[in-house]
Amino acid sequence: MSIKIGNAPFESRVQDGIKNDFMRKAVSSAQGRFRSGRLVAAEELGNWEEWRTLGEEIRSHTLENLDYYLEQLSDEVSKRGGNVFFAQTAEEANEYIKEVVKKKEAKKIVKSKSMVTEEIGLNHALEEVGSEVIETDLGEWILQLDEDPPSHIVTPALHKDKGQIRETFAVKKGYDKSDRPEELALFAREQLRQEFLQADVGITGCNFAVAESGAITLVTNEGNARLATALPDTQISVMGMERIVPTWEELEVMVSLLTRAAVGQKLTSYVTSLTGTRLEDEVDGPEEFHLVILDNGRSKILGTEFQAALHCIRCASCINVCPVYRHVGGHAYGSIYPGPIGAVLSPLLDGYDDHKELPYASSLCGACTEACPVKIPLHEMLIRHRQIIVERENKAPKTEKMMMKGYAKWASSPAAYKMSTKVARPALKLWTKDESISSGPGPLKGWTDSRNFPAPSKQSFRAWYKERQKGGSYNGNPK
Amino acid sequence: MKVSLFITCLCDIFSTNVGKDTVEILERVGCEVDFPELQTCCGQPAYNSGYLKDSKEAMKQMMRAFRDSEYVVGPSGSCVGMLREYPEVFAGDPDWEEPAKELAAKSYELTQFLVDVIGVVDIGSTFKGRVTYHPSCHMTRILGVKDAPKALLQQVKGVELVELPIAEDCCGFGGTFAVKHAAISEQMVSEKSQHVSETNAEFLVGGDMGCLLNIGGRMAREGKKVEVMHITGILNYRQ
């Protein structure tokens, strides 16, 4: 897997989403829970807007000084016996990890949930060298058994219900009990426990790396990251190069924002920070630790107008408030990063060719920008993407370009504009009935397929205003 | 106080009563209203679609039209929100940055102007009916006007104001979005229509004609009897 998922064109993915009643119900109810949870958690914290500002400042400061903090992090990890590898590309990251795994002759690898390893398609790469990779986050495990991509960056199996999960467990793992969540979870726990015990290598992502100490911090609710890092002798963590905080102090702020914004929790069940290998005077920790720091297009974003997109802490609160996401679901985006942040990030990391529709999959309502705990101006970035698609990439439809040229002429010429206020009504007369258009021509058709469009008024406002100045009056309402 | 009306192209051509009501409301609170005829459209359809160059042509025309105005007031959170973004659009432009700043600084959405500038919430209106209010996204999130429309509605005699469920959700209009992604827009507006029905309101009121044409058009198609009105229709009503 990589950033792009599936080959179906955008429109058909959208249709698949809209027709998937079950998925839409599940997403809608999850959004409702997440939304109210986030608001309550923010309220409890108090001064939410000040926390957001602080979050933005921390992220912005870190990115402005990223070279410094990356070096500090790297030094600290090395001091604590870890190996650090900077990977320019997904391939470089995968090659490095494959080498480590080959040297260890690892047959079994357990993984905790990590979007960045989805991004580089790590599981696939490891299977190529003959290792068995097991996802240990419950949602990810279900998807892995089902060979289905994630549809959400925090709750990846949001689109599946317990009946579907039972079926997957039955077919793939011989499960023969009910679809009660408790029974399903117990089964998964039993199965996964064996995998943890047998694994040679544990692979994790990284929510935040603390530069001053070289600690990798993982935020989970299932505790699987803790097992994946505690049991196997070798630990590999993969992180996007931007996922750094300077010190423990900033970590506290960012984790507070993350858990509240993501799932409305004051704190998740587990927040785990791990530093390097087991040193001589220590009783636990892995024998070998590798930190893979991934660029994969991120450094190209630094210093551009999109830099703030790298503030993202993957909380998904923009996804949880997005009305477009609610109706089409995560898979419609065709990227492992769906929703507003996905529509911003996917073209930046993976180019416009495969993701040129995404910046338009938004009504620009701004709910995402309002929800973001680190104040990424998401909807403004979507407009900027559209500008690039039109002006630099030249990927806009020809008819649209012509219409916009016409628009510019119309809106910059008062005479042409005034003329249009007179001719609009006769021009649409053919389609007008009872002051309403129920089946319109050209671009209006998309609108009138599902709703009526009004007929232009008999007299434009400006014509009325002229008459009024000569002594006319408005007889709309009884006065 | 001298006020120039920014009519917005939708209200100039389609929903002309909104303009008429706006003029009368402003006069009622003591403003001297004029209508600069050089005005056209705020540029948003092109700007939001990514046509920066084309949108600037419209924006320059608006700056020319309102050059001499003291205040510019329009009956739309979205269109006024666009005017307020001109300084960012023309940042660094030696000819247009200053005019952009000037226009942004003197532009107000109508309810915002009434409450924040004139300082009035009761303009002596009477309107009988069960009313629910849709706060349009650009009014609240772009322009930051959240309370003024409701404060005004609450003072109208006879109005029973009922809360719209998940009111802050977008109705699916989004300008060209409603046409470009008509299928998604349809799902969004259907959900909004459902929420309106849940209130049992007789009137759906809002401050942006784009959203109201969208929701109203959908509810008409569904055969619903709810009447969709711009807030000016209620504020200018005296039974």
PDB file of N, CA, C and O in Angstrom, chain A residues 56-84:
ATOM      1  N   GLU A  56      -0.421  25.587  18.281  1.00  0.00           N
ATOM      2  CA  GLU A  56       0.059  26.114  16.999  1.00  0.00           C
ATOM      3  C   GLU A  56       1.476  26.670  17.150  1.00  0.00           C
ATOM      4  O   GLU A  56       2.352  26.424  16.304  1.00  0.00           O
ATOM      5  N   GLU A  57       1.699  27.392  18.252  1.00  0.00           N
ATOM      6  CA  GLU A  57       3.022  27.997  18.456  1.00  0.00           C
ATOM      7  C   GLU A  57       4.109  26.932  18.605  1.00  0.00           C
ATOM      8  O   GLU A  57       5.203  27.055  18.052  1.00  0.00           O
ATOM      9  N   ILE A  58       3.765  25.868  19.342  1.00  0.00           N
ATOM     10  CA  ILE A  58       4.751  24.794  19.537  1.00  0.00           C
ATOM     11  C   ILE A  58       5.081  24.126  18.211  1.00  0.00           C
ATOM     12  O   ILE A  58       6.243  23.914  17.861  1.00  0.00           O
ATOM     13  N   ARG A  59       4.035  23.825  17.442  1.00  0.00           N
ATOM     14  CA  ARG A  59       4.259  23.144  16.165  1.00  0.00           C
ATOM     15  C   ARG A  59       5.040  24.059  15.205  1.00  0.00           C
ATOM     16  O   ARG A  59       5.943  23.615  14.510  1.00  0.00           O
ATOM     17  N   SER A  60       4.649  25.317  15.200  1.00  0.00           N
ATOM     18  CA  SER A  60       5.277  26.246  14.279  1.00  0.00           C
ATOM     19  C   SER A  60       6.753  26.469  14.659  1.00  0.00           C
ATOM     20  O   SER A  60       7.641  26.438  13.803  1.00  0.00           O
ATOM     21  N   HIS A  61       7.023  26.622  15.947  1.00  0.00           N
ATOM     22  CA  HIS A  61       8.402  26.795  16.411  1.00  0.00           C
ATOM     23  C   HIS A  61       9.248  25.558  16.058  1.00  0.00           C
ATOM     24  O   HIS A  61      10.384  25.684  15.594  1.00  0.00           O
ATOM     25  N   THR A  62       8.677  24.392  16.278  1.00  0.00           N
ATOM     26  CA  THR A  62       9.418  23.157  16.003  1.00  0.00           C
ATOM     27  C   THR A  62       9.768  23.052  14.515  1.00  0.00           C
ATOM     28  O   THR A  62      10.891  22.696  14.145  1.00  0.00           O
ATOM     29  N   LEU A  63       8.805  23.387  13.665  1.00  0.00           N
ATOM     30  CA  LEU A  63       9.054  23.278  12.223  1.00  0.00           C
ATOM     31  C   LEU A  63      10.051  24.331  11.748  1.00  0.00           C
ATOM     32  O   LEU A  63      10.879  24.067  10.872  1.00  0.00           O
ATOM     33  N   GLU A  64       9.977  25.526  12.353  1.00  0.00           N
ATOM     34  CA  GLU A  64      10.931  26.573  11.982  1.00  0.00           C
ATOM     35  C   GLU A  64      12.366  26.156  12.326  1.00  0.00           C
ATOM     36  O   GLU A  64      13.327  26.609  11.715  1.00  0.00           O
ATOM     37  N   ASN A  65      12.486  25.316  13.349  1.00  0.00           N
ATOM     38  CA  ASN A  65      13.824  24.902  13.805  1.00  0.00           C
ATOM     39  C   ASN A  65      14.011  23.396  13.660  1.00  0.00           C
ATOM     40  O   ASN A  65      14.693  22.761  14.462  1.00  0.00           O
ATOM     41  N   LEU A  66      13.397  22.859  12.638  1.00  0.00           N
ATOM     42  CA  LEU A  66      13.355  21.402  12.510  1.00  0.00           C
ATOM     43  C   LEU A  66      14.747  20.781  12.393  1.00  0.00           C
ATOM     44  O   LEU A  66      15.019  19.725  12.971  1.00  0.00           O
ATOM     45  N   ASP A  67      15.634  21.452  11.661  1.00  0.00           N
ATOM     46  CA  ASP A  67      16.981  20.888  11.490  1.00  0.00           C
ATOM     47  C   ASP A  67      17.675  20.717  12.846  1.00  0.00           C
ATOM     48  O   ASP A  67      18.281  19.695  13.135  1.00  0.00           O
ATOM     49  N   TYR A  68      17.507  21.744  13.691  1.00  0.00           N
ATOM     50  CA  TYR A  68      18.119  21.695  15.018  1.00  0.00           C
ATOM     51  C   TYR A  68      17.555  20.549  15.838  1.00  0.00           C
ATOM     52  O   TYR A  68      18.279  19.740  16.430  1.00  0.00           O
ATOM     53  N   TYR A  69      16.238  20.453  15.871  1.00  0.00           N
ATOM     54  CA  TYR A  69      15.612  19.427  16.721  1.00  0.00           C
ATOM     55  C   TYR A  69      15.843  18.020  16.178  1.00  0.00           C
ATOM     56  O   TYR A  69      15.958  17.066  16.947  1.00  0.00           O
ATOM     57  N   LEU A  70      15.926  17.899  14.868  1.00  0.00           N
ATOM     58  CA  LEU A  70      16.199  16.577  14.295  1.00  0.00           C
ATOM     59  C   LEU A  70      17.595  16.104  14.711  1.00  0.00           C
ATOM     60  O   LEU A  70      17.804  14.935  15.055  1.00  0.00           O
ATOM     61  N   GLU A  71      18.530  17.033  14.688  1.00  0.00           N
ATOM     62  CA  GLU A  71      19.898  16.670  15.070  1.00  0.00           C
ATOM     63  C   GLU A  71      19.959  16.299  16.551  1.00  0.00           C
ATOM     64  O   GLU A  71      20.571  15.298  16.933  1.00  0.00           O
ATOM     65  N   GLN A  72      19.269  17.117  17.353  1.00  0.00           N
ATOM     66  CA  GLN A  72      19.240  16.835  18.787  1.00  0.00           C
ATOM     67  C   GLN A  72      18.615  15.465  19.061  1.00  0.00           C
ATOM     68  O   GLN A  72      19.149  14.657  19.830  1.00  0.00           O
ATOM     69  N   LEU A  73      17.502  15.214  18.402  1.00  0.00           N
ATOM     70  CA  LEU A  73      16.824  13.928  18.582  1.00  0.00           C
ATOM     71  C   LEU A  73      17.746  12.775  18.196  1.00  0.00           C
ATOM     72  O   LEU A  73      17.898  11.785  18.925  1.00  0.00           O
ATOM     73  N   SER A  74      18.367  12.941  17.041  1.00  0.00           N
ATOM     74  CA  SER A  74      19.248  11.891  16.530  1.00  0.00           C
ATOM     75  C   SER A  74      20.399  11.621  17.511  1.00  0.00           C
ATOM     76  O   SER A  74      20.721  10.469  17.833  1.00  0.00           O
ATOM     77  N   ASP A  75      21.009  12.710  18.028  1.00  0.00           N
ATOM     78  CA  ASP A  75      22.108  12.560  18.996  1.00  0.00           C
ATOM     79  C   ASP A  75      21.645  11.835  20.251  1.00  0.00           C
ATOM     80  O   ASP A  75      22.327  10.961  20.777  1.00  0.00           O
ATOM     81  N   GLU A  76      20.468  12.223  20.732  1.00  0.00           N
ATOM     82  CA  GLU A  76      19.973  11.639  21.979  1.00  0.00           C
ATOM     83  C   GLU A  76      19.644  10.157  21.811  1.00  0.00           C
ATOM     84  O   GLU A  76      19.913   9.346  22.698  1.00  0.00           O
ATOM     85  N   VAL A  77      19.048   9.825  20.671  1.00  0.00           N
ATOM     86  CA  VAL A  77      18.723   8.409  20.419  1.00  0.00           C
ATOM     87  C   VAL A  77      20.025   7.607  20.345  1.00  0.00           C
ATOM     88  O   VAL A  77      20.140   6.521  20.938  1.00  0.00           O
ATOM     89  N   SER A  78      21.022   8.151  19.664  1.00  0.00           N
ATOM     90  CA  SER A  78      22.311   7.440  19.533  1.00  0.00           C
ATOM     91  C   SER A  78      22.957   7.246  20.902  1.00  0.00           C
ATOM     92  O   SER A  78      23.487   6.184  21.206  1.00  0.00           O
ATOM     93  N   LYS A  79      22.903   8.311  21.723  1.00  0.00           N
ATOM     94  CA  LYS A  79      23.480   8.227  23.062  1.00  0.00           C
ATOM     95  C   LYS A  79      22.874   7.096  23.867  1.00  0.00           C
ATOM     96  O   LYS A  79      23.516   6.495  24.725  1.00  0.00           O
ATOM     97  N   ARG A  80      21.609   6.838  23.615  1.00  0.00           N
ATOM     98  CA  ARG A  80      20.915   5.790  24.372  1.00  0.00           C
ATOM     99  C   ARG A  80      20.919   4.460  23.620  1.00  0.00           C
ATOM    100  O   ARG A  80      20.042   3.620  23.808  1.00  0.00           O
ATOM    101  N   GLY A  81      21.882   4.311  22.766  1.00  0.00           N
ATOM    102  CA  GLY A  81      22.114   3.008  22.138  1.00  0.00           C
ATOM    103  C   GLY A  81      21.270   2.709  20.919  1.00  0.00           C
ATOM    104  O   GLY A  81      21.288   1.591  20.398  1.00  0.00           O
ATOM    105  N   GLY A  82      20.513   3.697  20.453  1.00  0.00           N
ATOM    106  CA  GLY A  82      19.671   3.451  19.286  1.00  0.00           C
ATOM    107  C   GLY A  82      20.378   3.801  17.983  1.00  0.00           C
ATOM    108  O   GLY A  82      21.395   4.497  17.970  1.00  0.00           O
ATOM    109  N   ASN A  83      19.841   3.282  16.887  1.00  0.00           N
ATOM    110  CA  ASN A  83      20.341   3.639  15.559  1.00  0.00           C
ATOM    111  C   ASN A  83      19.323   4.554  14.891  1.00  0.00           C
ATOM    112  O   ASN A  83      18.124   4.294  14.957  1.00  0.00           O
ATOM    113  N   VAL A  84      19.819   5.586  14.254  1.00  0.00           N
ATOM    114  CA  VAL A  84      18.905   6.503  13.575  1.00  0.00           C
ATOM    115  C   VAL A  84      19.160   6.450  12.076  1.00  0.00           C
ATOM    116  O   VAL A  84      20.311   6.491  11.635  1.00  0.00           O
TER     117      VAL A  84
END
